[in-house]
PDB file of C-alpha atoms in Angstrom:
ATOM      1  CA  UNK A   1      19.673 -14.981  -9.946  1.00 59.00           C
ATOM      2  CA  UNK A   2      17.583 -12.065  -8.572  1.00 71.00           C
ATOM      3  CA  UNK A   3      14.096 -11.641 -10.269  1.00 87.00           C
ATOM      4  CA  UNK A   4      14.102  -8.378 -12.153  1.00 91.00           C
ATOM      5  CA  UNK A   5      11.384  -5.323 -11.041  1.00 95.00           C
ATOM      6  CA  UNK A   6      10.572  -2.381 -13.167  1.00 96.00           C
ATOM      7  CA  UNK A   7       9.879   0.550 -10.535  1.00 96.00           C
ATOM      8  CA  UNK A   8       7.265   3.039 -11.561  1.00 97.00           C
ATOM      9  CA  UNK A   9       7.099   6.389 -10.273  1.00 97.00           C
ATOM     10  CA  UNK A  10       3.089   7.709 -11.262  1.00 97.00           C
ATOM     11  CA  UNK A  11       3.429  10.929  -9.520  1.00 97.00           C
ATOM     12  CA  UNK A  12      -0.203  12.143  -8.420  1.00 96.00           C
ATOM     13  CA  UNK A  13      -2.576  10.604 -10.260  1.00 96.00           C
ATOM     14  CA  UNK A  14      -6.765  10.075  -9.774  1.00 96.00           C
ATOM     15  CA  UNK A  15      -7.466   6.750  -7.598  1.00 96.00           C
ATOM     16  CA  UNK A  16      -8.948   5.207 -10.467  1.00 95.00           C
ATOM     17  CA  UNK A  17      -6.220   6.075 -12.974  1.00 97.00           C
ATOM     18  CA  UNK A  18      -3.743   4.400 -10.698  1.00 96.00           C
ATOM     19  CA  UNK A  19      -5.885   1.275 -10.676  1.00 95.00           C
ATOM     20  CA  UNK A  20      -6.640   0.835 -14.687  1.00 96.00           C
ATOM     21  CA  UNK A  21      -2.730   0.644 -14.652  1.00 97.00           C
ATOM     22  CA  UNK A  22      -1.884  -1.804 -12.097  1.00 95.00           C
ATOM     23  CA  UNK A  23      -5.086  -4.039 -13.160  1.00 96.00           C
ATOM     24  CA  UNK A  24      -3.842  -4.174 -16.875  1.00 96.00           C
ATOM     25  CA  UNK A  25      -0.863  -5.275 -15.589  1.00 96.00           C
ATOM     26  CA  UNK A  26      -1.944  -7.908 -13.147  1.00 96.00           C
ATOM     27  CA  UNK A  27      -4.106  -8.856 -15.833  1.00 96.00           C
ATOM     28  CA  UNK A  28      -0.818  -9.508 -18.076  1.00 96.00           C
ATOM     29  CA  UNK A  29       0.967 -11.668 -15.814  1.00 95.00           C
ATOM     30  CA  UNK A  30      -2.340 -13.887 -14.783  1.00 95.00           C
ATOM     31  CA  UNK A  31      -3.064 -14.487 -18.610  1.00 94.00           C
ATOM     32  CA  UNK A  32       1.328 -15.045 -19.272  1.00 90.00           C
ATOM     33  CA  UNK A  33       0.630 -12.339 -21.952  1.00 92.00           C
ATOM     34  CA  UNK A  34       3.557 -10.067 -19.859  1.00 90.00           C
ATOM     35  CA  UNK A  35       5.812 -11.759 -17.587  1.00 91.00           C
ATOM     36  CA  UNK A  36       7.021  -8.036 -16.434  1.00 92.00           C
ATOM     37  CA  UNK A  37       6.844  -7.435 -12.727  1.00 95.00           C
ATOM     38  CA  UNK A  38       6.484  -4.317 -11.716  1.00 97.00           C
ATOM     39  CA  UNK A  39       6.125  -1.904  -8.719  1.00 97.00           C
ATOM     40  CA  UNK A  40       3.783   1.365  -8.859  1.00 98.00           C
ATOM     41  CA  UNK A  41       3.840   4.082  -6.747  1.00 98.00           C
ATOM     42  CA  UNK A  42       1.392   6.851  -6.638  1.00 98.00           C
ATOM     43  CA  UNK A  43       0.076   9.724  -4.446  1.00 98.00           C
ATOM     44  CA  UNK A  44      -3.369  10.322  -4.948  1.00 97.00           C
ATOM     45  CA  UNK A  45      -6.151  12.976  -3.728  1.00 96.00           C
ATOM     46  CA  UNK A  46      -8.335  12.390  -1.457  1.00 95.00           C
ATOM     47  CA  UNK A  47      -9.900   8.906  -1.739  1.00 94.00           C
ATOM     48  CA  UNK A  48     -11.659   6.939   0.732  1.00 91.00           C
ATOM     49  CA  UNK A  49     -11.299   2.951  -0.150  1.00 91.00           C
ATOM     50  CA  UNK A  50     -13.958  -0.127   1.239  1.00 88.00           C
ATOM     51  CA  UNK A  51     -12.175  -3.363   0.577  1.00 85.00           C
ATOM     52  CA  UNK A  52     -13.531  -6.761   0.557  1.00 83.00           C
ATOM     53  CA  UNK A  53     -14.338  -6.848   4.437  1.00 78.00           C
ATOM     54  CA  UNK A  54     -15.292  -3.686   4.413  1.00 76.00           C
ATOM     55  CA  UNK A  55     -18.771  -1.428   5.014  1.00 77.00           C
ATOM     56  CA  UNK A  56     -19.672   1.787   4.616  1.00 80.00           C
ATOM     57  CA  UNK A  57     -21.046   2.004   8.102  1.00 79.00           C
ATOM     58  CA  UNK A  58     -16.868   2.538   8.755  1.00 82.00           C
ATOM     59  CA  UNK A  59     -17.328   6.030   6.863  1.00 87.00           C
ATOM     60  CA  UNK A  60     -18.697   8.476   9.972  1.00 86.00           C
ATOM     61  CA  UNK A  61     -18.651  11.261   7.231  1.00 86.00           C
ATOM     62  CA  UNK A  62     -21.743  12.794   5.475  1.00 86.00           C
ATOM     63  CA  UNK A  63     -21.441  12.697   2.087  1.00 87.00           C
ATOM     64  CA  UNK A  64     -22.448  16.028   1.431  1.00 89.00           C
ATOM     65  CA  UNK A  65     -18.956  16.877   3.766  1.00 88.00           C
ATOM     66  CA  UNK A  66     -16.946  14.308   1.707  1.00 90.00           C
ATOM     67  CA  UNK A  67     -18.174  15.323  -1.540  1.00 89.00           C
ATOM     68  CA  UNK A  68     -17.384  19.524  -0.643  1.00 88.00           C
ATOM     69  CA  UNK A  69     -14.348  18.264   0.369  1.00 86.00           C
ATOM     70  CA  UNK A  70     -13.473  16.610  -2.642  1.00 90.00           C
ATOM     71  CA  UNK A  71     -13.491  12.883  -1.333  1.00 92.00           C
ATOM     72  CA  UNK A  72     -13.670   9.804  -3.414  1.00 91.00           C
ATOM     73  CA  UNK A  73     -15.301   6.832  -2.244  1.00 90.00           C
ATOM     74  CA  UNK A  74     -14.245   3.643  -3.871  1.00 87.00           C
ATOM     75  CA  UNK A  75     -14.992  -0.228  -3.767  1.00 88.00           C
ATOM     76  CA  UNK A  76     -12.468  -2.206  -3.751  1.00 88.00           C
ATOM     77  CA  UNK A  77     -11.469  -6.219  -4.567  1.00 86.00           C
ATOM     78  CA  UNK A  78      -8.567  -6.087  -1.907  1.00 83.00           C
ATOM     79  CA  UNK A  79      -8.467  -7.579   1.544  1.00 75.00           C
ATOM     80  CA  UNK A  80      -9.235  -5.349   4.547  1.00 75.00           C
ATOM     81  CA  UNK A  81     -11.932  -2.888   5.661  1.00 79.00           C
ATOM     82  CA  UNK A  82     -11.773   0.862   4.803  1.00 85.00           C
ATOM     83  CA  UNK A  83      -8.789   2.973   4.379  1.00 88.00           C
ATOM     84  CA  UNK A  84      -7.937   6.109   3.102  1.00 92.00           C
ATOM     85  CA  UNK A  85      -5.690   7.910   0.541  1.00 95.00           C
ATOM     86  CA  UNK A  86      -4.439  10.910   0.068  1.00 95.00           C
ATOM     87  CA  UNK A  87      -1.839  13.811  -0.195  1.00 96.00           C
ATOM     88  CA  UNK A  88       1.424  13.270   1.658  1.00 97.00           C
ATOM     89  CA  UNK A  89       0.987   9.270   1.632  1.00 97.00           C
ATOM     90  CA  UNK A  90       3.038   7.489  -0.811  1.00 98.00           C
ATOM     91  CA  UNK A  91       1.155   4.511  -2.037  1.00 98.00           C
ATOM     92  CA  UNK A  92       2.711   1.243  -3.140  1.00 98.00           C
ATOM     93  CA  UNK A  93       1.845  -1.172  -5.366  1.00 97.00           C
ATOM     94  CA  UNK A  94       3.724  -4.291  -6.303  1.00 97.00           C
ATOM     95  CA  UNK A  95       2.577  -5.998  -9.388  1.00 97.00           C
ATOM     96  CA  UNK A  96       4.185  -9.368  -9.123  1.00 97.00           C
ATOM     97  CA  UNK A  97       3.570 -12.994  -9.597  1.00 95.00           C
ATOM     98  CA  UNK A  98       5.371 -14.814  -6.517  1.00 96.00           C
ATOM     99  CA  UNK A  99       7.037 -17.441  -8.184  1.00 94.00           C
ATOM    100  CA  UNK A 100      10.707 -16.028  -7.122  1.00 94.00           C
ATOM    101  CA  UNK A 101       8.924 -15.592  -3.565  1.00 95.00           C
ATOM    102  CA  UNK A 102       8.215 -19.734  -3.321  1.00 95.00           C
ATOM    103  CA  UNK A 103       4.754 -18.625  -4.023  1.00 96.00           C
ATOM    104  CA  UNK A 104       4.127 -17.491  -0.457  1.00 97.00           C
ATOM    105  CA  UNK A 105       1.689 -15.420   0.226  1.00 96.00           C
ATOM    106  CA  UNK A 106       1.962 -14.751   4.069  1.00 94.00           C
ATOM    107  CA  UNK A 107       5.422 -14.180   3.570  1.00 96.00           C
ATOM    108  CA  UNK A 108       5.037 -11.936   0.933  1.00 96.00           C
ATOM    109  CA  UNK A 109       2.703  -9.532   3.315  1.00 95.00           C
ATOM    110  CA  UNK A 110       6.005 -10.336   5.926  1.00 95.00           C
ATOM    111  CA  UNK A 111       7.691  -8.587   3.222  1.00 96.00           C
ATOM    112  CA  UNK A 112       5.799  -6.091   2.759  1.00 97.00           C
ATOM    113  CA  UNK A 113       5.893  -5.133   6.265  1.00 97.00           C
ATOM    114  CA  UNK A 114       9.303  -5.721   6.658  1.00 97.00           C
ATOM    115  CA  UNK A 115      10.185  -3.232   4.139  1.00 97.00           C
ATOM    116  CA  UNK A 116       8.656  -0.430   5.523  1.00 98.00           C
ATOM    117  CA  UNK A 117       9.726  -1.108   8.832  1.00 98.00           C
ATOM    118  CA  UNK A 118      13.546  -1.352   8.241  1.00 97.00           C
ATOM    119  CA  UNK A 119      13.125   2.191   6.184  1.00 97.00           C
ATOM    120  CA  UNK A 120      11.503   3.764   9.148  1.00 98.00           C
ATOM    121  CA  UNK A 121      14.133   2.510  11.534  1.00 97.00           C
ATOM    122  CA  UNK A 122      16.921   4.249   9.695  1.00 95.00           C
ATOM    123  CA  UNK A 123      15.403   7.487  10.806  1.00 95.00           C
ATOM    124  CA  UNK A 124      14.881   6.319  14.740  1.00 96.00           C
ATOM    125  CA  UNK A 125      11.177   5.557  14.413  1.00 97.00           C
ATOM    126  CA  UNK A 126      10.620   1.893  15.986  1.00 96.00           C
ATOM    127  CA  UNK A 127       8.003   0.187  14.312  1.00 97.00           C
ATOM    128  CA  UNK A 128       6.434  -3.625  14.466  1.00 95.00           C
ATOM    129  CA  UNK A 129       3.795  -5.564  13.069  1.00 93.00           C
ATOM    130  CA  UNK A 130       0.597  -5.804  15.277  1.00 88.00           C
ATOM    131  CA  UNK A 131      -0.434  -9.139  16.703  1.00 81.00           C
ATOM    132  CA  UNK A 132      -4.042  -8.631  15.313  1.00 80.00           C
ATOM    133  CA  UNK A 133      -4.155  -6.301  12.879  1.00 83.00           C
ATOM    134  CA  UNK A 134      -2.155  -5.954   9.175  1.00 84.00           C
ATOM    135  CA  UNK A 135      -0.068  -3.303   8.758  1.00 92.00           C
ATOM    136  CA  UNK A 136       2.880  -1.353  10.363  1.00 96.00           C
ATOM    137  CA  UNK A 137       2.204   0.255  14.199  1.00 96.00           C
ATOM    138  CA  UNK A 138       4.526   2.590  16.490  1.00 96.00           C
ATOM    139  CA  UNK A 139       2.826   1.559  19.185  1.00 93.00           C
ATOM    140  CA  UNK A 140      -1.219   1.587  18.984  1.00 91.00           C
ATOM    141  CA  UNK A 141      -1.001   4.181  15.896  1.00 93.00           C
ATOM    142  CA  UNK A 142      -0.344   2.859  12.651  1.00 95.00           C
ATOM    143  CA  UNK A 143       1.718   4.552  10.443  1.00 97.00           C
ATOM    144  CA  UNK A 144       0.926   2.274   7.552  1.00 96.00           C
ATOM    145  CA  UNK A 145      -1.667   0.146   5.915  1.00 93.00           C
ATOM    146  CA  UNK A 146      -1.311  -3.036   3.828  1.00 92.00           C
ATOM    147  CA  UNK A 147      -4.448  -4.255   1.753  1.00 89.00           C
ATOM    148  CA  UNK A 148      -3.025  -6.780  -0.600  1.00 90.00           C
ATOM    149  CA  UNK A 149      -5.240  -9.154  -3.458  1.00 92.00           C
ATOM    150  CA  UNK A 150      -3.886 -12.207  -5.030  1.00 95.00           C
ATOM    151  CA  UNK A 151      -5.141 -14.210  -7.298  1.00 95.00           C
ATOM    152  CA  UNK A 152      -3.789 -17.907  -9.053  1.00 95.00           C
ATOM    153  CA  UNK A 153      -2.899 -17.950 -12.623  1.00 93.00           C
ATOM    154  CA  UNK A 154      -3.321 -21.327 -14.356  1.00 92.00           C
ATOM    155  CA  UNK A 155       0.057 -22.585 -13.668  1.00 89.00           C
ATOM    156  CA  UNK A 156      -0.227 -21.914 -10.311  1.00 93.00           C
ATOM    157  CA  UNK A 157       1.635 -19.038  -9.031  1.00 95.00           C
ATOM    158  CA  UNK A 158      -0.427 -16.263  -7.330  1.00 97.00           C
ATOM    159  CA  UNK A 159       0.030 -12.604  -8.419  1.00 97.00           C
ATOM    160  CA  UNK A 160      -0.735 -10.133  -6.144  1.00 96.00           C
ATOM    161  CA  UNK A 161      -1.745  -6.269  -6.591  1.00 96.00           C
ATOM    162  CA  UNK A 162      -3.327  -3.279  -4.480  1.00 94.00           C
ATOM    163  CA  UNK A 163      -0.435  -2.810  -1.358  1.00 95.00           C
ATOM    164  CA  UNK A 164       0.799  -0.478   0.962  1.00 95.00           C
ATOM    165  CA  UNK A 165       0.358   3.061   2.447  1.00 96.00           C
ATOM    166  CA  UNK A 166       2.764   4.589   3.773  1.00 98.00           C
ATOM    167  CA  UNK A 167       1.916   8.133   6.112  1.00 97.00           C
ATOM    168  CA  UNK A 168       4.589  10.722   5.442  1.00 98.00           C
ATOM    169  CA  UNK A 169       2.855  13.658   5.401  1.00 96.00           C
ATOM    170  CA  UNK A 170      -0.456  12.923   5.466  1.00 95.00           C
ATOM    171  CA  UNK A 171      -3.133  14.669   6.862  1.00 93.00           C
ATOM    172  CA  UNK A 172      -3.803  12.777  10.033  1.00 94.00           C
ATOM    173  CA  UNK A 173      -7.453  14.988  10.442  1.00 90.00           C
ATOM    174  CA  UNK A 174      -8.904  13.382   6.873  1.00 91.00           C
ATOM    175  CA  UNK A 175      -8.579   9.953   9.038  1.00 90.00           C
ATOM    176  CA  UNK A 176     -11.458  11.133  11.129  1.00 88.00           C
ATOM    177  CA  UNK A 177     -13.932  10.615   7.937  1.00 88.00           C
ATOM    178  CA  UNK A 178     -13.210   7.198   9.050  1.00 84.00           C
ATOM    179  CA  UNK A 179     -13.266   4.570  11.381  1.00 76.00           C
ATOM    180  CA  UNK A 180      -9.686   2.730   9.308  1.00 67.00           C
ATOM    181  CA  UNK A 181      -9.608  -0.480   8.839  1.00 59.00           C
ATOM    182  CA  UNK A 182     -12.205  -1.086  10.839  1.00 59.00           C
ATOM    183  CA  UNK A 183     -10.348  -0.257  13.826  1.00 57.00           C
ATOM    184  CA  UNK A 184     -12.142   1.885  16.316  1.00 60.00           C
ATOM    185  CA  UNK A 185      -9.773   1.827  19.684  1.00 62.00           C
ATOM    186  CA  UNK A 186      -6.423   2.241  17.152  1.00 76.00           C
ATOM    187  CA  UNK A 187      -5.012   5.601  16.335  1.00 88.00           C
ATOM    188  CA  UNK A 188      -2.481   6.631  13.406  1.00 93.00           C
ATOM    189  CA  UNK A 189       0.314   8.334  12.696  1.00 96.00           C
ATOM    190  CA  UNK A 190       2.997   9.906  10.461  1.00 97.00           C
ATOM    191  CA  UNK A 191       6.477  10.350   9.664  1.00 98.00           C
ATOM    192  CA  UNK A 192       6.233  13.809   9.805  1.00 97.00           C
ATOM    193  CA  UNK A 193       4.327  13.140  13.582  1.00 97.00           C
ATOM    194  CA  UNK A 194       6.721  10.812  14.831  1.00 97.00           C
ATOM    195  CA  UNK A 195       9.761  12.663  14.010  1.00 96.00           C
ATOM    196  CA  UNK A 196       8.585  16.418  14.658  1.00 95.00           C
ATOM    197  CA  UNK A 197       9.237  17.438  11.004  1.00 93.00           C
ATOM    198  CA  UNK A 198       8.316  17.594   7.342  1.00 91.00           C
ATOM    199  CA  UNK A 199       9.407  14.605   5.448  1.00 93.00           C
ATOM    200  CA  UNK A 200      10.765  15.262   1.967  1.00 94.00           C
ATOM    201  CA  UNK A 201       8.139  12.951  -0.353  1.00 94.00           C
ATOM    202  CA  UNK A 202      10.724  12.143  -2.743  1.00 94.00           C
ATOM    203  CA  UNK A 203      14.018  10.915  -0.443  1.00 95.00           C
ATOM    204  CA  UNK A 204      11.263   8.356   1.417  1.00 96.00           C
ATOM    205  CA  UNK A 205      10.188   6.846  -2.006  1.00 96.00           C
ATOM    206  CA  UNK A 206      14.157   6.389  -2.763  1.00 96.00           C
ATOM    207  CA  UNK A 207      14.242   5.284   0.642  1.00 96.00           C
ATOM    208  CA  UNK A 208      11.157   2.345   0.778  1.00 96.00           C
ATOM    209  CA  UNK A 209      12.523   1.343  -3.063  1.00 96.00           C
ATOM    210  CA  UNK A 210      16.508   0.354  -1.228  1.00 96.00           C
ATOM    211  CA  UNK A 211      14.565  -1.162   1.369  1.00 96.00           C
ATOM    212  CA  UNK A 212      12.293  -3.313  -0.776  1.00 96.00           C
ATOM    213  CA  UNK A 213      15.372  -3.909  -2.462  1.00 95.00           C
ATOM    214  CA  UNK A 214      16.681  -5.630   0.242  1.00 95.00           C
ATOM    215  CA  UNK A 215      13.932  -7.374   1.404  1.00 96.00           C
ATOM    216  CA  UNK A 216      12.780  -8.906  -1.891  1.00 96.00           C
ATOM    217  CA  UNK A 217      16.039  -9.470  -3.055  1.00 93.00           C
ATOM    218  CA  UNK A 218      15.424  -8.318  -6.497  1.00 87.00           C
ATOM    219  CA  UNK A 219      17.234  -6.030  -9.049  1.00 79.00           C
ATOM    220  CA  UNK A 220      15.646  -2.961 -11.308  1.00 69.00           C
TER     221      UNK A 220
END
C-alpha cells in the first residue's frame, strides 16, 4: 500500500519561519510522537545558506551589499556548501522517515533528482545528474540544488529534512553573491532561461508534486 504524504503549500515565508516548521516536524517523527510525513514547499526572500561543508569564504559579497540588499545569511545542519534562496525558486522540503523507501538514503537523493528531472523533461528541457556534484545540471549549469540531512531515530529508520531548489524564475544575478555550492567553474540556470519565457510559479509546483508522485510512489 502506498505510504501517505501530506503536501504543504507555505507560500513566501522568512527562511527561518520555513525551518521552525519542518524541524518541529522532523523532530515528531525522530521522537514517534507524529508518524505524519509531510512535504513543504516554500519561496523565500533572499537568503544565502552555508551548510555543513560549507565556508563563508564561498560568499564573494560584502556584507554591507548583502545586508542593503536585504540578504540573509544562514547556517545550516544540511549537507553541501553554500547555496542560495530566493524569489522565483520554489523550495522543497520532504519531511519523511524512509521506512517505505527501504531506508535508503542514496536512493532517496536518486529520488529526489529524479523527480525534478522527469518534470523538466515534460517541457523539452534535458536534464541529468552530474557525475561529481549533487543536484540537477542542463549541461554545466545547474538548474537545481539538493542539500538533504538525515538523521536515525531509535528504531532505526532515518528521517530526512532540508531538500531541493528548484530555479524557475529566479534571479540568476543574486547567484553572483556566491561562489554555489562551492562550485567555481559551474554555472546555473533557470526554467525561465532555458525555455525563453516566464514560468507560471504555481503550474511547476502542481507539476514537481505529480512528478514526486510518481517517483515516490506515494498518495496525498
Amino acid at each position: 500500500m502506498p505510504t501517505t504524504v501530506e503536501w504543504i503549500s507555505l507560500g513566501h515565508r522568512h527562511y527561518d519561519e520555513a525551518l521552525d516548521i519542518q524541524m518541529k516536524r522532523a523532530e515528531a517523527l525522530l521522537t514517534g510522537a507524529d508518524e505524519r510525513q509531510a512535504i513543504y514547499t516554500v519561496e523565500h526572500p533572499p537568503t544565502i545558506t552555508i551548510g555543513r561543508n560549507g565556508t563563508t569564504d564561498n560568499i564573494v559579497a560584502d556584507q554591507s551589499f548583502l545586508e542593503a540588499q536585504g540578504f540573509a545569511v544562514r547556517h545550516v545542519d544540511r549537507g553541501g556548501d553554500v547555496t542560495y534562496h530566493g524569489p522565483g525558486q520554489l523550495v522543497v522540503y520532504p519531511v519523511l522517515h524512509l521506512a517505505p523507501w527501504d531506508n535508503d538514503v542514496k536512493q532517496y537523493v536518486r529520488n529526489l533528482e529524479e523527480s525534478v528531472i522527469q518534470a523538466l523533461a515534460e517541457v523539452g528541457i534535458v536534464a541529468q545528474r552530474h557525475e561529481e556534484y549533487p543536484g540537477v545540471w542542463v549541461g554545466d549549469a545547474k538548474i537545481c540544488a539538493v542539500g538533504a540531512r538525515v538523521k536515525k531515530r531509535p528504531s532505526g529508520e532515518f528521517v530526512t529534512y532540508h531538500g531541493i531548489a528548484l530555479n524557475v524564475n529566479t534571479n540568476l544575478a543574486h547567484f553572483q553573491t556566491i561562489v554555489p555550492c562551492g562550485i567555481a567553474d559551474k554555472g546555473v540556470t533557470s526554467i525561465e532561461r532555458e525555455t525563453g519565457h516566464a514560468a507560471d510559479f504555481g503550474a511547476w509546483e502542481t507539476k514537481l508534486r505529480q512528478s514526486f508522485y510518481e517517483v515516490f510512489q506515494f498518495e496525498v
